XYZ file of C-alpha atoms in Angstrom:
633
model
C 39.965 -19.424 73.995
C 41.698 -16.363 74.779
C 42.375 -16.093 70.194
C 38.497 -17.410 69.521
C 37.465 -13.794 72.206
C 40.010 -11.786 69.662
C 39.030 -12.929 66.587
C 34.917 -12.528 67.683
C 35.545 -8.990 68.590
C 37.483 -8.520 65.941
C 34.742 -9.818 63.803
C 32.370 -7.285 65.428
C 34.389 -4.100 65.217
C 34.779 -4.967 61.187
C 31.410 -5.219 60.786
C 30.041 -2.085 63.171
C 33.282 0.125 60.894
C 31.942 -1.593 57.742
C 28.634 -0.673 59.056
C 29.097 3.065 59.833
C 30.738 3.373 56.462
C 27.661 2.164 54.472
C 25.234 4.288 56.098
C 21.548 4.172 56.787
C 20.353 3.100 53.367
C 21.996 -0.045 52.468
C 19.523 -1.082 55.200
C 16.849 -0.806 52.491
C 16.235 -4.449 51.814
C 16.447 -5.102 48.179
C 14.481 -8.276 47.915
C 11.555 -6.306 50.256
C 11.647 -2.484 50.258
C 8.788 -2.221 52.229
C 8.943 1.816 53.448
C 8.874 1.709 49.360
C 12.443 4.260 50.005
C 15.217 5.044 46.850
C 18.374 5.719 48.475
C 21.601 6.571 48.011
C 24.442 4.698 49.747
C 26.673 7.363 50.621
C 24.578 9.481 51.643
C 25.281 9.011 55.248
C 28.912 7.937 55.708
C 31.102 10.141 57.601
C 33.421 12.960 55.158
C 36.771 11.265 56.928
C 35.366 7.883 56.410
C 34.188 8.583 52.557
C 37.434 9.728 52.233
C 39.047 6.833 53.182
C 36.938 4.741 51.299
C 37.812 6.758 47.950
C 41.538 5.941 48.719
C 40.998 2.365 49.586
C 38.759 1.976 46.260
C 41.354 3.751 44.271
C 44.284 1.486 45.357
C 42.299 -1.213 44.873
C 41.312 -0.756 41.008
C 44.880 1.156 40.279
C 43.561 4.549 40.340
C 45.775 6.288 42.456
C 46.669 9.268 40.093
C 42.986 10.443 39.764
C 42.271 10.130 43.888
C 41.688 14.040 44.233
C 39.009 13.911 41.492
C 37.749 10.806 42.678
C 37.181 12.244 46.328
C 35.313 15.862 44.699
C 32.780 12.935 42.494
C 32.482 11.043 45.373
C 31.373 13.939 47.458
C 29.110 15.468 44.712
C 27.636 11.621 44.643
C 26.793 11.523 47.988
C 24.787 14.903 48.047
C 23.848 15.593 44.629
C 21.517 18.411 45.858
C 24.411 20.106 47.652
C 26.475 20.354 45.639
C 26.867 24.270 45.064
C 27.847 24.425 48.951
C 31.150 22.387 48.254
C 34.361 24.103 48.824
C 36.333 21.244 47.011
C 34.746 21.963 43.223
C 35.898 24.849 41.127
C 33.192 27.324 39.412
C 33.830 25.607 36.086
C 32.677 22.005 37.626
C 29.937 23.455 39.080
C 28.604 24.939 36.208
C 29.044 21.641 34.758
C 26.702 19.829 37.066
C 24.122 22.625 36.732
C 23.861 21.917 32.885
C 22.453 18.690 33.165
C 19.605 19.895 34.623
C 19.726 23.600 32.627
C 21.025 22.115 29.468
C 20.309 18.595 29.581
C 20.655 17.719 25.718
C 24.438 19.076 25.873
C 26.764 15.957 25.684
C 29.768 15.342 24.091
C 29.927 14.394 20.147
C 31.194 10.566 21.471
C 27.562 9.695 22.974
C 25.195 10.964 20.182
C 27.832 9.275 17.475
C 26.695 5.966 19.875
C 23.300 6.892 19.782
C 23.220 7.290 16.319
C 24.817 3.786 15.576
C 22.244 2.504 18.189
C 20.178 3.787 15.874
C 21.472 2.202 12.942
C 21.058 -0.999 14.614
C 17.776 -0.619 15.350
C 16.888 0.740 11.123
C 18.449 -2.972 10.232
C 15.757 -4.443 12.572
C 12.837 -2.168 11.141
C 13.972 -3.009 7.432
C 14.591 -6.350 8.576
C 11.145 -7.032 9.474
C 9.645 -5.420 6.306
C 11.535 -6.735 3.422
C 8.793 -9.805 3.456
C 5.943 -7.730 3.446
C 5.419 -6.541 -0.038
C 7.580 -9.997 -0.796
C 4.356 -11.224 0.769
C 1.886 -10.752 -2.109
C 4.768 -12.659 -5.049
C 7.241 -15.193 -3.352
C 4.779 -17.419 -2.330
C 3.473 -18.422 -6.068
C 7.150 -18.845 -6.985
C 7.868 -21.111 -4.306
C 4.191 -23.610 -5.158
C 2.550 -22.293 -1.514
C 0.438 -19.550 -3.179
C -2.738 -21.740 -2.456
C -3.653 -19.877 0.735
C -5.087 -17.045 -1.299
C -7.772 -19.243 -2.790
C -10.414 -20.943 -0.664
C -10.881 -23.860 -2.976
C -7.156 -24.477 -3.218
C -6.566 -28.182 -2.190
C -3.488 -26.514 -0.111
C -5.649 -23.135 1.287
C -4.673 -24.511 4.515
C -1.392 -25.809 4.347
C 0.059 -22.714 2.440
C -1.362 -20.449 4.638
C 0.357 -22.236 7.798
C 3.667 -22.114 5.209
C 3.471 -18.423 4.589
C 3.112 -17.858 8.475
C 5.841 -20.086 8.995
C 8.006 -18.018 6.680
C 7.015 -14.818 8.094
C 7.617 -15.752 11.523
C 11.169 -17.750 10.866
C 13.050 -14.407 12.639
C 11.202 -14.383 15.376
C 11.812 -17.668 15.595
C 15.781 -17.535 15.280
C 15.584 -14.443 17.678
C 13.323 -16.100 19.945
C 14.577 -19.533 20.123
C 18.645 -18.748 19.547
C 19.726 -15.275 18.983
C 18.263 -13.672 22.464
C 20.059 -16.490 24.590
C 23.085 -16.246 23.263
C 23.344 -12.459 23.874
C 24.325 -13.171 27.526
C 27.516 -15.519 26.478
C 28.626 -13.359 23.468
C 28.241 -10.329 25.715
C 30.246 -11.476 28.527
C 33.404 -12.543 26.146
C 33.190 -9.646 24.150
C 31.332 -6.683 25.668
C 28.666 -4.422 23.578
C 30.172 -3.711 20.761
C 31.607 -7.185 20.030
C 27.743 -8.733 20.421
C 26.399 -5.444 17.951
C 29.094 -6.233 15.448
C 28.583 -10.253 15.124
C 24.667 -9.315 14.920
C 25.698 -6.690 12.172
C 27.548 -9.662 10.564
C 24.789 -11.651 10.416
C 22.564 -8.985 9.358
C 24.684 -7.840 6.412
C 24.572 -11.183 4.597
C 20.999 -13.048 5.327
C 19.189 -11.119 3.269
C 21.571 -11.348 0.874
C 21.184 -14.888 1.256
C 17.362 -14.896 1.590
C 17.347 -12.839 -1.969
C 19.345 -15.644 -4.053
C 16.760 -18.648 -2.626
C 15.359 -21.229 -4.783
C 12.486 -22.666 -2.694
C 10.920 -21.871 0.264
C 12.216 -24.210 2.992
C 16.024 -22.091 1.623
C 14.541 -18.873 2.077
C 13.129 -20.178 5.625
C 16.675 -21.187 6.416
C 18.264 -17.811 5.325
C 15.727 -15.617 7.876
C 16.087 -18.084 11.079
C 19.463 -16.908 10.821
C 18.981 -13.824 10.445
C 16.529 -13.742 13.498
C 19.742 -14.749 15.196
C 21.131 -11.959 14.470
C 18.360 -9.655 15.631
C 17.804 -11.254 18.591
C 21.377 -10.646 19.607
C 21.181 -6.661 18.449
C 17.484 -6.174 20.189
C 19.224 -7.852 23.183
C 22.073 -5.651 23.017
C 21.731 -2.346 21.303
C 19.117 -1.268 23.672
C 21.220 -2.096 27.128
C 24.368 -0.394 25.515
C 22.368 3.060 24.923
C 21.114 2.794 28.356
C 24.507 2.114 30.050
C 26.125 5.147 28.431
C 23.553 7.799 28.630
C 23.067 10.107 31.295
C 20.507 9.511 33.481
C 18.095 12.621 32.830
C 17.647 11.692 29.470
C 18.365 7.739 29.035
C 14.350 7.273 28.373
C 14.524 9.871 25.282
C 17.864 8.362 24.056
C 16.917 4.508 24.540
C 13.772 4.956 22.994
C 16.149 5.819 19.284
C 15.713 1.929 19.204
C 11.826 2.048 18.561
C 12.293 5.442 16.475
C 14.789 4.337 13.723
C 13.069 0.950 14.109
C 9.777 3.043 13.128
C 12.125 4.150 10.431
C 13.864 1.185 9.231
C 10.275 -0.427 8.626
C 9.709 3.248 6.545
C 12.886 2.458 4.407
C 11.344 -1.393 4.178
C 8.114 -0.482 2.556
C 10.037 2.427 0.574
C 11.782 -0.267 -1.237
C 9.038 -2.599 -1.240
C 7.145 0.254 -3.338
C 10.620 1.561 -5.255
C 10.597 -1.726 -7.009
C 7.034 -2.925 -7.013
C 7.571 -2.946 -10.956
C 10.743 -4.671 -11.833
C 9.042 -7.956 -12.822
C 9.345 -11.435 -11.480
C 12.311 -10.960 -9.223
C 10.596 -7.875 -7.357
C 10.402 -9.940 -4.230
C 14.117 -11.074 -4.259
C 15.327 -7.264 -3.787
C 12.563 -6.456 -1.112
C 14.165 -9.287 0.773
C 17.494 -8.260 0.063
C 17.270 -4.613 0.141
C 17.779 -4.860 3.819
C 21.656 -5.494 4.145
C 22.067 -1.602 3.623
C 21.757 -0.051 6.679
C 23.662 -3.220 8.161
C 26.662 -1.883 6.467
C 27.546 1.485 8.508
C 26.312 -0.716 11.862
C 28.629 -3.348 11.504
C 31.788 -0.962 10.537
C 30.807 2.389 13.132
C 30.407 0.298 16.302
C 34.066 -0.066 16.965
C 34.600 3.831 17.114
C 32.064 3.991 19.740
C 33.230 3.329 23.636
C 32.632 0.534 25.420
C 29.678 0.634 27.888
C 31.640 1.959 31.384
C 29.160 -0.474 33.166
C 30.567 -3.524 31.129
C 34.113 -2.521 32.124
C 33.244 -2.192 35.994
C 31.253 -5.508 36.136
C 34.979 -6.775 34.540
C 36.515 -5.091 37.078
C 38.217 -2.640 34.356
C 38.194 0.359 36.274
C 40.804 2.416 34.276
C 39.083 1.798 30.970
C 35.815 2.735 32.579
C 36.616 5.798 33.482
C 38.315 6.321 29.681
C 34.471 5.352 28.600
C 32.844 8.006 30.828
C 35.137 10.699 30.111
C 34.247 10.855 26.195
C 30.823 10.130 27.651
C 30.332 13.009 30.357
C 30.826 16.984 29.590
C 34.065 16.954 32.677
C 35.943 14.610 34.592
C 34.370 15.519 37.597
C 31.484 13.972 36.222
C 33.106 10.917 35.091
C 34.596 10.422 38.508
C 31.321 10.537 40.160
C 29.446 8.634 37.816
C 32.125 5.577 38.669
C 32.198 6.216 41.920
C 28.485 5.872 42.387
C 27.812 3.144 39.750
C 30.436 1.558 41.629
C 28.527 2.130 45.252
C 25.394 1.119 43.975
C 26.811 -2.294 42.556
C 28.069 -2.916 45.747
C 25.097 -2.785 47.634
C 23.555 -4.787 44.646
C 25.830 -7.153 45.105
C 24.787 -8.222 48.380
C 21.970 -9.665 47.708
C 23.285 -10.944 44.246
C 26.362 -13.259 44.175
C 28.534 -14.098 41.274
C 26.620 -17.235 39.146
C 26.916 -19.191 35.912
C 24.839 -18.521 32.766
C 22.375 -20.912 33.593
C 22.277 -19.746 37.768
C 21.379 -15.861 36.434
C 18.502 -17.480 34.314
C 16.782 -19.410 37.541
C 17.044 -16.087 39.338
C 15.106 -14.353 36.838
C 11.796 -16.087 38.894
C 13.971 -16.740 42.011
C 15.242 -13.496 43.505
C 12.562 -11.209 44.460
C 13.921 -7.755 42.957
C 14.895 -9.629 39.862
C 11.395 -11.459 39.498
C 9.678 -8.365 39.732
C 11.961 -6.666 36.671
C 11.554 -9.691 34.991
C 7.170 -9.596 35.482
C 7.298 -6.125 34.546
C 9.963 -6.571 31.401
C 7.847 -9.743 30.363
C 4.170 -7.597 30.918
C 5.422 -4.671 28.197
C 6.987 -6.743 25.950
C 3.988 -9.624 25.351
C 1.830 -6.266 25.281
C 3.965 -5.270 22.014
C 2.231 -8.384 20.543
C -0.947 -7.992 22.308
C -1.556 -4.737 20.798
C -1.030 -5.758 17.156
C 1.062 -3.959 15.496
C 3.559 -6.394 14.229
C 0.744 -7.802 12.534
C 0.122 -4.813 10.408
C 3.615 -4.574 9.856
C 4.135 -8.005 8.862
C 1.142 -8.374 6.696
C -0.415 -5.041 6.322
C -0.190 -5.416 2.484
C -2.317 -8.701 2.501
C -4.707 -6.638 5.113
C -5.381 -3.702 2.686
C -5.928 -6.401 -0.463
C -8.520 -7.854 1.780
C -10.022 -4.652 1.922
C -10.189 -4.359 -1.799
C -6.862 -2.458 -3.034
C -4.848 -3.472 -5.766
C -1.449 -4.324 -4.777
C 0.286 -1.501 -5.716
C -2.573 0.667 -3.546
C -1.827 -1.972 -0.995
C 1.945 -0.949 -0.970
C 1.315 2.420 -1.131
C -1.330 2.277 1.950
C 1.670 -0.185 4.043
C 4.114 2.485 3.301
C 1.611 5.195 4.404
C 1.604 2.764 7.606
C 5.003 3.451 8.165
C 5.511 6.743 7.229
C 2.874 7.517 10.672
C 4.451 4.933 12.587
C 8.091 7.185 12.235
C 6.514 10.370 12.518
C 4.673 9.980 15.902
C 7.660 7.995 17.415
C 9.111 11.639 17.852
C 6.911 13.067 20.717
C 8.129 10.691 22.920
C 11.758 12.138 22.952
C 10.350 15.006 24.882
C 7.876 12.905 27.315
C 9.327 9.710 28.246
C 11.431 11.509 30.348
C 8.536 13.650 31.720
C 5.467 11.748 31.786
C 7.416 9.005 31.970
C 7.300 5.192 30.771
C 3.910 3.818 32.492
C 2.369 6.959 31.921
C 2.419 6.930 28.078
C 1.715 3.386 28.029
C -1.661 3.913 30.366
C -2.569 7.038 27.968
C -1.903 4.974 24.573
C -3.335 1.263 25.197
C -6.864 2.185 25.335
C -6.774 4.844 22.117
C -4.810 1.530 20.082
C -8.161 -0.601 21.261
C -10.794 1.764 19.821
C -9.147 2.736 16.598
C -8.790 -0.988 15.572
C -12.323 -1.410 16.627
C -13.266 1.840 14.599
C -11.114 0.085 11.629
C -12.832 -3.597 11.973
C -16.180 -2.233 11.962
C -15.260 -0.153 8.723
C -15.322 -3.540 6.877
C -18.795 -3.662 6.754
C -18.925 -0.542 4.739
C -19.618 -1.439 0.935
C -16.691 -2.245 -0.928
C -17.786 -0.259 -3.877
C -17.667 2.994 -2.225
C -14.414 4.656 -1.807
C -14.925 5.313 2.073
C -14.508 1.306 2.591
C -10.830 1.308 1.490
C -10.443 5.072 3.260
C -11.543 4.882 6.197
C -9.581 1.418 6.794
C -6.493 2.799 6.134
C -7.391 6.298 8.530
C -7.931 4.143 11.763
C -4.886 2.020 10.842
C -2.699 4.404 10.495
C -4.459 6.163 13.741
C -3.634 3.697 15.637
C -0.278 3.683 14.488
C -0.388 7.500 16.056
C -1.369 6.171 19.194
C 0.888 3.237 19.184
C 4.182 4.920 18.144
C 4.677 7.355 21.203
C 3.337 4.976 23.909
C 4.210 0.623 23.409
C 6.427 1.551 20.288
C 9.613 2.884 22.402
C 8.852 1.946 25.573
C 9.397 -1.926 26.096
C 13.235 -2.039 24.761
C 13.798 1.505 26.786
C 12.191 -0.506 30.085
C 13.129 -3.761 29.470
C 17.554 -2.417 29.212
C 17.167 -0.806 32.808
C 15.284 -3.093 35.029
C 17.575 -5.715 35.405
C 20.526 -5.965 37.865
C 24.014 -5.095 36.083
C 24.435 -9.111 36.882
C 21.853 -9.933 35.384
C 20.501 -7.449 32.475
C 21.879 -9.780 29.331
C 19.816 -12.582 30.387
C 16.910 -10.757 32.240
C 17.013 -8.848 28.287
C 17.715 -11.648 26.523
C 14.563 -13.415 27.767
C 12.511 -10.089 27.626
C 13.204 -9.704 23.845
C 12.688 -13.235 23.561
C 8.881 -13.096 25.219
C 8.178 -10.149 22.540
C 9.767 -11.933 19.299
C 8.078 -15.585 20.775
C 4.850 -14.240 20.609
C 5.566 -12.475 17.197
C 6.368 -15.778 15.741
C 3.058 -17.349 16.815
C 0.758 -14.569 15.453
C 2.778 -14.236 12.558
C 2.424 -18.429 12.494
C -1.436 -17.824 12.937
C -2.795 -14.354 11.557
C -2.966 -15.876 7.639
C -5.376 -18.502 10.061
C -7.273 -15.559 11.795
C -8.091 -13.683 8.898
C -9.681 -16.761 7.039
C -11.139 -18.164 10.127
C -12.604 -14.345 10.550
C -13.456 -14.087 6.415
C -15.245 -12.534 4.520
C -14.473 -9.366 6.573
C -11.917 -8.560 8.582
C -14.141 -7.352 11.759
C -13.162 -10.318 13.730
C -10.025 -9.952 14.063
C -9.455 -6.462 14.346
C -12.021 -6.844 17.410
C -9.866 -9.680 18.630
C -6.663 -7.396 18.734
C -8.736 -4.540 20.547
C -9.134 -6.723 23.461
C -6.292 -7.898 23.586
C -5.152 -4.306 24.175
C -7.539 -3.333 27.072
C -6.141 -6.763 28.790
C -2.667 -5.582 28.202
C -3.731 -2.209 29.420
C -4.777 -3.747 33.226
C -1.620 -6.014 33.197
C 0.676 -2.526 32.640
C -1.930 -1.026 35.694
C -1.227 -4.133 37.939
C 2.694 -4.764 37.000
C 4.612 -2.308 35.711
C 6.519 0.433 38.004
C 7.504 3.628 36.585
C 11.289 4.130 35.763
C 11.913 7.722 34.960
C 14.441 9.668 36.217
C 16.448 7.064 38.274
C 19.761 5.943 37.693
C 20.139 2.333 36.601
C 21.291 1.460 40.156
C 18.386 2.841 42.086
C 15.856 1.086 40.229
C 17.214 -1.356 42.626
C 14.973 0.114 44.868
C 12.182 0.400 42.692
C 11.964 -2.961 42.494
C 12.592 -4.387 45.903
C 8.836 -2.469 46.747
C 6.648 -6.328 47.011
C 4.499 -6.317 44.240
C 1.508 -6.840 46.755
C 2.107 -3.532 48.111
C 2.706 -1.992 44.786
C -0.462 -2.969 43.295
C -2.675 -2.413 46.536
C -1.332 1.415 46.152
C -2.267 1.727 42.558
C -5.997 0.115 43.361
C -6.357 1.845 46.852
C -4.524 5.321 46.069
C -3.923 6.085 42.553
C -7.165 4.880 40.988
C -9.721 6.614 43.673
C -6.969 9.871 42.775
C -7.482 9.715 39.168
C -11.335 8.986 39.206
C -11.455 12.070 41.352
C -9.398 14.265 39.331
C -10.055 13.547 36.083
C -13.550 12.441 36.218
C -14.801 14.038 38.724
C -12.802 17.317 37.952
C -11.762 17.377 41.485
C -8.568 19.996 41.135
C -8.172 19.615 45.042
C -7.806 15.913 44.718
C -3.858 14.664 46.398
C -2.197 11.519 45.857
C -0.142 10.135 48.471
C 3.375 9.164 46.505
C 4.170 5.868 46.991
C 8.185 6.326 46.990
C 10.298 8.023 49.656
C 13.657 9.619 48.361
C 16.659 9.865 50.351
C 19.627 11.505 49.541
C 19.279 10.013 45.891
C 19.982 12.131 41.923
C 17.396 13.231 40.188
C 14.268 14.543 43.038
C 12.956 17.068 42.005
C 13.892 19.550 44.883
C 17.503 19.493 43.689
C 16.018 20.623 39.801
C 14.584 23.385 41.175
C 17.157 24.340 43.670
C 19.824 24.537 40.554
C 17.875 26.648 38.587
C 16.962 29.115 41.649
C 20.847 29.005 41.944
C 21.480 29.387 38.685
C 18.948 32.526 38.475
C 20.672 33.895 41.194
C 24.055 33.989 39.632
C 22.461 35.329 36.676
C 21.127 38.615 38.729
């Protein structure tokens, strides 16, 4: 009896110590954050017990020779506002921490080289996605299922279904194979393994796809090389995120969409570059795209491994090697893997180790992860909502409809995607100040009334030369709209919403809702054009309401993200989606219909989240340039 007494208040005394070390915030309950409060775990613990911690963490993960530094991070971590008042940190670290606020773009070569292959990756996916859109308007009378461009064609509506099929086949590998197996690949072999075996298979399927002989071949060749875009869309995006800094992950993630923008550029530059060659024009459209797969699948390996990867491994040392090519000073480094580190832990509370097929029931199980995944699945089925992987796809057949010839029909798609690369750059400078739902609130209804404005153009007389003009203005106007708002931001969203135990899956299946519902209107759109013939009206209509519905699901389900760590979103997410959308119909809307219709400058909104103690408010901006000012005087 006497040993049960000892080992109860034993029991009790461990938890009130591990209690008192945690603090206030791990209180916050992660599956229902109702106070709607971003925290900081350390922010409350004790200096002599944080302290004590840091050694007990370092001993732990064989870090003992870098325990001073880790002690200075974990003390800038735990009041990242206050930092200027610490006794511990030299000058030079200080000044440090005051760039990334001051100068947040300065960052050591190692992260922009990563970027940059990021962005590699992402060209391949954009080139990837072309190469069968000026193939579209030849391959399918060398392969016998031309018959879809002629209504009295015994096989109008089989080939059409065909050419769809073809169109759609990697979205279909991506959907169906590549984007699961992004979870397995990346838990053998980390990042850069996954982006090199999706490199692989990107380097020789079009290859493949170019030396075909019949359709169901060519079919064959681009399933598999949806595989390997589903496992780089799964991937490339969550790497970026994991390595860049927090203050400008939106501006760096979104390089996925941009170079996408531009791979689909390069796509219809070839398409046009050999318009002319004769009969086997179609085979290097198709094949063009193993180019940029080349300096992906031979750069990755010089780029580190994502520190996050390496900590959810439990490979602290080589972690901390990743961060320190990755941050400006070691001091930096040592916080940031202190505090990922914290954060995971309170994370892990509430998620416990599982198998591959455990993480995917949690997706719709656990409450912080369901609402990630509503939000991930709302801004990636509103990439295919909106319609712009339908003018990509088939934007060639569009403008034929319209009356072009097909070299004015390539010239017009390559127009398309010469807009589509130049307006992805505004968004560099405000997804990180706007932020992510703000840009996609702005863009969604301007996408719905150009293709309107363009639908309603068909009815203008083909013989004048306004018919084929204006067309091609409100296309590529709502390709203005489209590639600053819904272009970048579902990859950037989808990497950072997920759980660090669960962002390959919860990823794998948001990149597999976007290139599903790709495959089906690529399966159908040949259908919706004839079923909306002779003019095209229909289903340009169609696609603008699609986009006002998209536009009250991003309203309803989609939190902003901007300038939080990856760990705090934790937070974000544990608010009940009850209470999130009540405050957006109760507070926000009444706010906005009095400011900006109204013109009420005297209208407040009530903020919806509570900070405490966390990186990244806005006081501690401001209070490091007033500091900063002050030093300058």
């Amino acid at each position: 009896m006497a040993d049960n007494d000892k080992i109860t208040t034993g029991s009790v005394i461990g938890q009130f110590h591990d209690q008192e070390r945690r603090g206030t915030v791990t209180h916050i309950d992660l599956n229902k954050n109702l106070e709607a409060k971003i925290g900081n775990p350390l922010a409350d613990i004790p200096h002599d017990q944080l302290m004590r911690d840091v050694d007990q963490f370092a001993a732990d993960h064989g870090l003992v020779d870098i325990v001073p530094l880790l002690k200075k991070g974990a003390l800038v971590a735990q009041n990242p506002g206050g930092f200027e008042s610490l006794e511990e940190i030299t000058e030079d670290e200080k000044q440090h921490i005051r760039n990334e606020t001051l100068h947040k773009w300065k960052h050591p070569a190692a992260l922009y080289y990563t970027i940059i292959i990021c962005s590699v990756g992402a060209a391949v996916q954009g080139w990837d996605q072309t190469g069968s859109n000026g193939a579209n308007l030849s391959f399918p009378q060398e392969f016998g299922i031309g018959g879809g461009q002629d209504k009295n064609n015994p096989h109008y509506d089989r080939d059409n279904w065909l050419v769809g099929l073809v169109n759609a086949a990697p979205y279909i590998g991506s959907a169906l194979i590549g984007c699961w197996f992004s979870d397995p690949i990346n838990f053998y072999l980390g990042r850069r393994g996954t982006i090199f075996i999706s490199g692989i298979f990107c380097l020789l399927t079009p290859i493949g796809g170019a030396l075909t002989h019949s359709w169901e071949e060519l079919f064959a060749t681009r399933i598999l090389m949806g595989v390997g875009m589903g496992l780089k869309g799964a991937s490339v995006p969550i790497y970026a995120a994991e390595n860049a800094p927090t203050s400008i992950r939106g501006a760096l993630v979104m390089s996925w969409q941009m170079w996408t923008a531009f791979g689909i550029f390069l796509g219809f530059c070839a398409n046009l570059a050999v318009n002319e060659v004769g009969k086997i024009a179609w085979r290097l459209q198709i094949g063009s795209a193993f180019i940029p797969a080349i300096p992906l699948t031979i750069g990755i390996f010089f780029c580190p491994e994502s520190p996050r990867w390496y900590i959810k491994k439990k490979r602290y040392q080589d972690a901390f090697n990743s961060l320190l090519r990755l941050r400006n000073s070691e001091l930096q480094a040592a916080r940031d893997l202190y505090y990922i580190n914290a954060q995971l832990e309170v994370e892990h509370e509430i998620i416990k180790g599982s198998n591959y097929m455990q993480r995917f029931i949690e997706l719709f199980t656990i409450p912080r992860i369901r609402r990630a995944t509503l939000a991930a699945f709302t801004v990636m089925l509103a990439q295919q909502m909106c319609g712009i992987n339908i003018i990509a796809f088939y934007s060639s057949t569009i403008f034929v409809e319209a009356g072009a010839t097909q070299k004015g029909a390539l010239l017009a798609s390559w127009g398309f995607g010469l807009v589509n690369f130049i307006f992805a750059w505004p968004a560099i400078f405000t997804i990180d100040t706007f932020g992510r739902r703000s840009l996609l609130l702005f863009t969604f209804p301007q996408m719905a009334w150009t293709l309107l404005a363009a639908g309603f153009c068909f009815y203008i007389p083909t013989s004048s030369k306004a018919h084929m003009g204006m067309i091609a203005f409100f296309v590529f106007l709502f390709a203005a709209f489209y590639s600053p708002g819904e272009g970048p931001v579902p990859y950037t969203y989808s990497a950072e919403v997920f759980p660090l135990s669960h962002r390959e899956v919860g990823m794998g299946f948001a990149v597999a809702t976007c290139l599903f519902w790709a495959a089906v209107l690529s399966i159908s759109f040949p259908r919706i054009l004839a079923a909306f013939a002779p003019t095209g009206t229909g289903a340009f209509a169609f696609y603008a309401g699609l986009n006002i519905t998209a536009f009250i699901m991003i309203f309803l389900f989609v939190p902003e993200t901007k300038q939080r760590t990856l760990e705090e979103l934790d937070y974000v997410f544990a608010v009940p989606l009850r209470k999130f959308m009540k405050y957006q119909l109760t507070k926000f809307l009444p706010w906005w219909i009095k400011r900006y219709v109204l013109m009420n400058k005297n209208a407040k909104l009530e903020p919806l989240y509570h900070f405490h103690g966390v990186v990244g408010e806005e006081k501690d901006s401001s209070s490091i340039r007033q500091s900063a000012d002050t030093k300058e005087e």
